[in-house]
Short mmCIF file of C-alpha atoms and ligand atoms in Angstrom, two decimals:
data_model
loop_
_atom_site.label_atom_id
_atom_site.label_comp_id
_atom_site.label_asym_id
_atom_site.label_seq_id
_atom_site.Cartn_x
_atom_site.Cartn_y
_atom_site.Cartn_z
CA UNK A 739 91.78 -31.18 -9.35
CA UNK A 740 91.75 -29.04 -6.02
CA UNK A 741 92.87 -25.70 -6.70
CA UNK A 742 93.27 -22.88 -4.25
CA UNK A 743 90.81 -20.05 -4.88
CA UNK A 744 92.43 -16.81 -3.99
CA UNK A 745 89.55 -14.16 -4.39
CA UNK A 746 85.90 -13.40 -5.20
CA UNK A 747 85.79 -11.23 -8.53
CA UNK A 748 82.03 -11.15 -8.49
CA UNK A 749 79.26 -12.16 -5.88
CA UNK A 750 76.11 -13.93 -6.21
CA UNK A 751 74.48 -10.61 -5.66
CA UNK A 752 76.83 -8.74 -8.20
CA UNK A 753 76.16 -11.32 -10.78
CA UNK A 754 72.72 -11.42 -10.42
CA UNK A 755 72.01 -7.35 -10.71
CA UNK A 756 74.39 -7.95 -13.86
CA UNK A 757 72.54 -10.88 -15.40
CA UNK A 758 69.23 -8.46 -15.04
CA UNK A 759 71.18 -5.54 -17.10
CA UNK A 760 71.93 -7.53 -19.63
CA UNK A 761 68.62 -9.02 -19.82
CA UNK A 762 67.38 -5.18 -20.74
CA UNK A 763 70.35 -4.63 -23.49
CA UNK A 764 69.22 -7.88 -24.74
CA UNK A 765 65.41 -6.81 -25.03
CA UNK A 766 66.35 -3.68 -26.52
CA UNK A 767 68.37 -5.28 -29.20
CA UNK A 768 65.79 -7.74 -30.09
CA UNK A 769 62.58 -5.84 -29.95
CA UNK A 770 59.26 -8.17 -29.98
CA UNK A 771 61.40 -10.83 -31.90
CA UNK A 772 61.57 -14.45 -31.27
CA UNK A 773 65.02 -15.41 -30.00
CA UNK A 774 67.28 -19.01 -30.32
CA UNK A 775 69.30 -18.38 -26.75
CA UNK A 776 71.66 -20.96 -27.78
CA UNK A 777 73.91 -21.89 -24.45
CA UNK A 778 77.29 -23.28 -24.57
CA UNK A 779 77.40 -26.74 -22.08
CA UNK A 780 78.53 -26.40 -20.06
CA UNK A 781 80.48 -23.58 -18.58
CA UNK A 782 77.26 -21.59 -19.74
CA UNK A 783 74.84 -23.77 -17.85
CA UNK A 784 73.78 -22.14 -14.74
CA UNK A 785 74.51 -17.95 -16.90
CA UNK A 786 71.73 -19.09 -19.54
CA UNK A 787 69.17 -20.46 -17.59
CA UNK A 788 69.44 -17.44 -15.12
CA UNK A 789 69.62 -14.80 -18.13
CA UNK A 790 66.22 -16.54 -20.10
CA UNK A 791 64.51 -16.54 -16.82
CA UNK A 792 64.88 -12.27 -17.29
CA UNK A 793 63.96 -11.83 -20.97
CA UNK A 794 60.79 -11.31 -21.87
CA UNK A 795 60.80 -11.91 -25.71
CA UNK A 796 59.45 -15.34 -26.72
CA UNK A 797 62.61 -17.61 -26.65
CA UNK A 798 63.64 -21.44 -27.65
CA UNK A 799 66.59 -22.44 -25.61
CA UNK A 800 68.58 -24.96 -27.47
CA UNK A 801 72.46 -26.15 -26.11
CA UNK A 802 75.83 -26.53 -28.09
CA UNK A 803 78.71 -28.06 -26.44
CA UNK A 804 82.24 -27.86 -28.05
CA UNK A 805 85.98 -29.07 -26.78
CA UNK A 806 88.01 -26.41 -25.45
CA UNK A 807 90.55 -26.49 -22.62
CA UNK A 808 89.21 -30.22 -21.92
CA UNK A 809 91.02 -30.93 -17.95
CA UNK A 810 93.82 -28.57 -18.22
CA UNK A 811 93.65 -24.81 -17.98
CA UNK A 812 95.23 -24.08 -21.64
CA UNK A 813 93.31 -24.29 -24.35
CA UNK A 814 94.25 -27.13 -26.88
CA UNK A 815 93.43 -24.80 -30.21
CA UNK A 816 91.23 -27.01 -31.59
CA UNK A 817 87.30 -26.72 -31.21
CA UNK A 818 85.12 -29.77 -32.08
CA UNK A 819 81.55 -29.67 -32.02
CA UNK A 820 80.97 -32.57 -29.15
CA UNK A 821 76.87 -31.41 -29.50
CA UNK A 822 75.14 -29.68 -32.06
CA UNK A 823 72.09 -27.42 -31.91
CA UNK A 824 68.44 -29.14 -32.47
CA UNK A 825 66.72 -26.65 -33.15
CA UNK A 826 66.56 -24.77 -36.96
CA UNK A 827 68.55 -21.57 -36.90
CA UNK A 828 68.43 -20.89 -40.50
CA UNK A 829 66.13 -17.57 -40.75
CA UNK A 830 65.80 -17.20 -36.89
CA UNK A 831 67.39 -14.55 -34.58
CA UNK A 832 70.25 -16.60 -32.36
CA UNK A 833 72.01 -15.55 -29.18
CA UNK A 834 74.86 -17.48 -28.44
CA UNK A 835 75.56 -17.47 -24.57
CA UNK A 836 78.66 -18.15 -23.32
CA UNK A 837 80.45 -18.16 -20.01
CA UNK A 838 84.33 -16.65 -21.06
CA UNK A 839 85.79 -15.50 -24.22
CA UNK A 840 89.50 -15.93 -23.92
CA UNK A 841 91.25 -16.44 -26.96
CA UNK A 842 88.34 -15.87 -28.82
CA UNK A 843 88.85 -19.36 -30.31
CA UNK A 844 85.85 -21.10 -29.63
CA UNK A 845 83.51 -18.02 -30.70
CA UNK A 846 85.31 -17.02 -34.07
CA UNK A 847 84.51 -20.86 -35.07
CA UNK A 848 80.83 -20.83 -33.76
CA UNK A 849 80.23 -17.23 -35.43
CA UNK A 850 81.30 -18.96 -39.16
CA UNK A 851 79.15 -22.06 -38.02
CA UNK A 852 76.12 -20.28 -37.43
CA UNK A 853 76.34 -17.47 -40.51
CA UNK A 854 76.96 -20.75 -42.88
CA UNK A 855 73.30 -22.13 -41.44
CA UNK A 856 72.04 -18.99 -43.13
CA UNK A 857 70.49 -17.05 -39.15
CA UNK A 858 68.48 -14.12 -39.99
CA UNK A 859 71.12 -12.69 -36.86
CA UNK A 860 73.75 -14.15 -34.58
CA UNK A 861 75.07 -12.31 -31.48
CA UNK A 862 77.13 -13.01 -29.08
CA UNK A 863 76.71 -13.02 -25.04
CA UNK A 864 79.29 -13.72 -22.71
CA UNK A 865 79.47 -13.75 -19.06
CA UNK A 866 83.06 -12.98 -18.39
CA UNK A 867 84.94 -11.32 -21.46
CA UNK A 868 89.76 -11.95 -21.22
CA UNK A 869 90.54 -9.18 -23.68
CA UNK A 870 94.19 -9.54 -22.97
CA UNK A 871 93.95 -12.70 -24.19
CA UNK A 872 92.32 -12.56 -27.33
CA UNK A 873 94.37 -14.18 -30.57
CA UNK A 874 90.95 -14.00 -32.38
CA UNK A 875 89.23 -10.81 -33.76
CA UNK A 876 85.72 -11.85 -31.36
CA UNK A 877 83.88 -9.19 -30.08
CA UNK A 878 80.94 -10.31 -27.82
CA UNK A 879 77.82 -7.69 -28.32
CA UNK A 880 76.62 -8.48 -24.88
CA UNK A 881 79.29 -8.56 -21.89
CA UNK A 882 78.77 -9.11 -18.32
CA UNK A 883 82.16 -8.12 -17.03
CA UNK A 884 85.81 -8.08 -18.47
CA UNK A 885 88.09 -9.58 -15.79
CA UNK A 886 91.85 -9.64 -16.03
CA UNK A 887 93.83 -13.13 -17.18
CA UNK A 888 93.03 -14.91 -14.11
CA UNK A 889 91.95 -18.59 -14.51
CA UNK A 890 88.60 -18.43 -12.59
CA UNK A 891 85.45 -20.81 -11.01
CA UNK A 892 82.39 -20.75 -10.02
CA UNK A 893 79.07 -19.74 -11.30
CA UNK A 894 79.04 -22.81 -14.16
CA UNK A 895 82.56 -22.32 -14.75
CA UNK A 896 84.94 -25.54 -13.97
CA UNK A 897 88.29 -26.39 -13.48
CA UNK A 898 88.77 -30.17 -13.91
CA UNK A 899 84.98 -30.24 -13.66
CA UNK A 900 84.74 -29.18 -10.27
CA UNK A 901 83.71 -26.06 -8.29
CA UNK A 902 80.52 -24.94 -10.76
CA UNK A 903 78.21 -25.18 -8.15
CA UNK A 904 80.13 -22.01 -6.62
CA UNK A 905 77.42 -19.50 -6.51
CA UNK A 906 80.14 -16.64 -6.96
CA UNK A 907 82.79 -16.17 -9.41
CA UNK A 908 86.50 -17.11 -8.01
CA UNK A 909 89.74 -16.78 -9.20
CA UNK A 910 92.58 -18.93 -8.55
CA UNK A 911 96.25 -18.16 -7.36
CA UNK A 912 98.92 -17.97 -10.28
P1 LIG B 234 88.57 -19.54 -26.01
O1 LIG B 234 88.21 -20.39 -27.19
O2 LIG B 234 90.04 -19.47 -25.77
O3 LIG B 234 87.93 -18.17 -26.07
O4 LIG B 234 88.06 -20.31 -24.75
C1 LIG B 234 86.81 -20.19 -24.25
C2 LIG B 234 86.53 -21.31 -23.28
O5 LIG B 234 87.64 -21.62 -22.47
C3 LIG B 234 85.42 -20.90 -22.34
O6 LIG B 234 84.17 -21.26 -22.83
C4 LIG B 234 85.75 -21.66 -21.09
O7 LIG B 234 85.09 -22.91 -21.12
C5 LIG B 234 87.24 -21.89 -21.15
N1 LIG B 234 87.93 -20.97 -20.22
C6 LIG B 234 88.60 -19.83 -20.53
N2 LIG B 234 89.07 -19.23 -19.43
C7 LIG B 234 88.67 -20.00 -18.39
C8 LIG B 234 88.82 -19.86 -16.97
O8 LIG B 234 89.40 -18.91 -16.44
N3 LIG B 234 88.24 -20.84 -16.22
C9 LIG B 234 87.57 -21.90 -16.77
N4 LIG B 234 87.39 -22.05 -18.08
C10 LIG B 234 87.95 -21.10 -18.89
MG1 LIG B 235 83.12 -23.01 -22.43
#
């Protein structure tokens, strides 16, 4: 799918001053604790292993990956859990990292997934946050940057698979 990218919302610089800031909040949340960063594959990718690499807390990183929008650019309303988490979460501290809430879909499902395995806390992290687009009642407690509903690239995040090795984020022409 070639697409026509129209802008740059956020540079590589921008994103990585960000990804430090968020590293702090993180920190601060989770005192000395022991954390399960738990990235979602693979939009989330190349945001988790960035973010880990600036928090300082002892951390297992462990991968989900679920079905969302699939090849097209609308999200099919179902989410099926394509990989599961290895690692035990019941009793342990998880941070789910993700790379966009839209509808808030995928994350209200993973929320009840993870408080059913019994985690001593879940929160949620999320690189780019659509709040105009939200049909779920998700609120992420860590947010790198709320962007308008533009369908956007780059930085992990795909369309039709491609452009994820952008090292900014893009957005594409309506
Ligand atoms: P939600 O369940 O509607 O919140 O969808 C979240 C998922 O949709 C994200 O993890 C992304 O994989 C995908 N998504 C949402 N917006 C975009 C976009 O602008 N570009 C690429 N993927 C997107
Ligand atoms: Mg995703």
């Amino acid at each position: 799918m070639d697409i026509n990218i129209a802008g740059v919302f956020y540079s590589k610089e921008e994103i990585a001053k960000r990804v430090k800031e968020l590293a702090v909040e993180i920190e601060e949340c989770f005192g000395d604790e022991d954390i399960v960063i738990v990235g979602v594959l693979k939009g989330a990718c190349v945001f988790v292993t960035d973010l880990m690499r600036e928090i300082k807390n002892d951390v297992i990183l462990d991968f989900m990956m679920v079905s969302s929008y699939g090849m097209s650019t609308k999200s099919s309303g179902v989410v099926k859990i394509i990989k599961d988490v290895d690692a035990v979460v019941e009793g342990q501290n998880v941070l789910i990292v993700e790379d966009i809430i839209d509808t808030g879909l995928t994350m209200n499902y993973l929320r009840d997934y993870f408080q059913r395995k019994g985690c001593k806390s879940f929160k949620i992290c999320t690189l780019l946050d659509k709040p105009q687009r939200r049909t779920c009642d998700v609120v992420a407690d860590f947010t790198g940057f709320e962007i308008p509903d533009k369908f956007v690239v780059g930085y992990g995040i795909d369309c039709g698979e491609k452009y994820r090795n952008l090292p900014y984020i893009g957005f594409v022409q309506d």
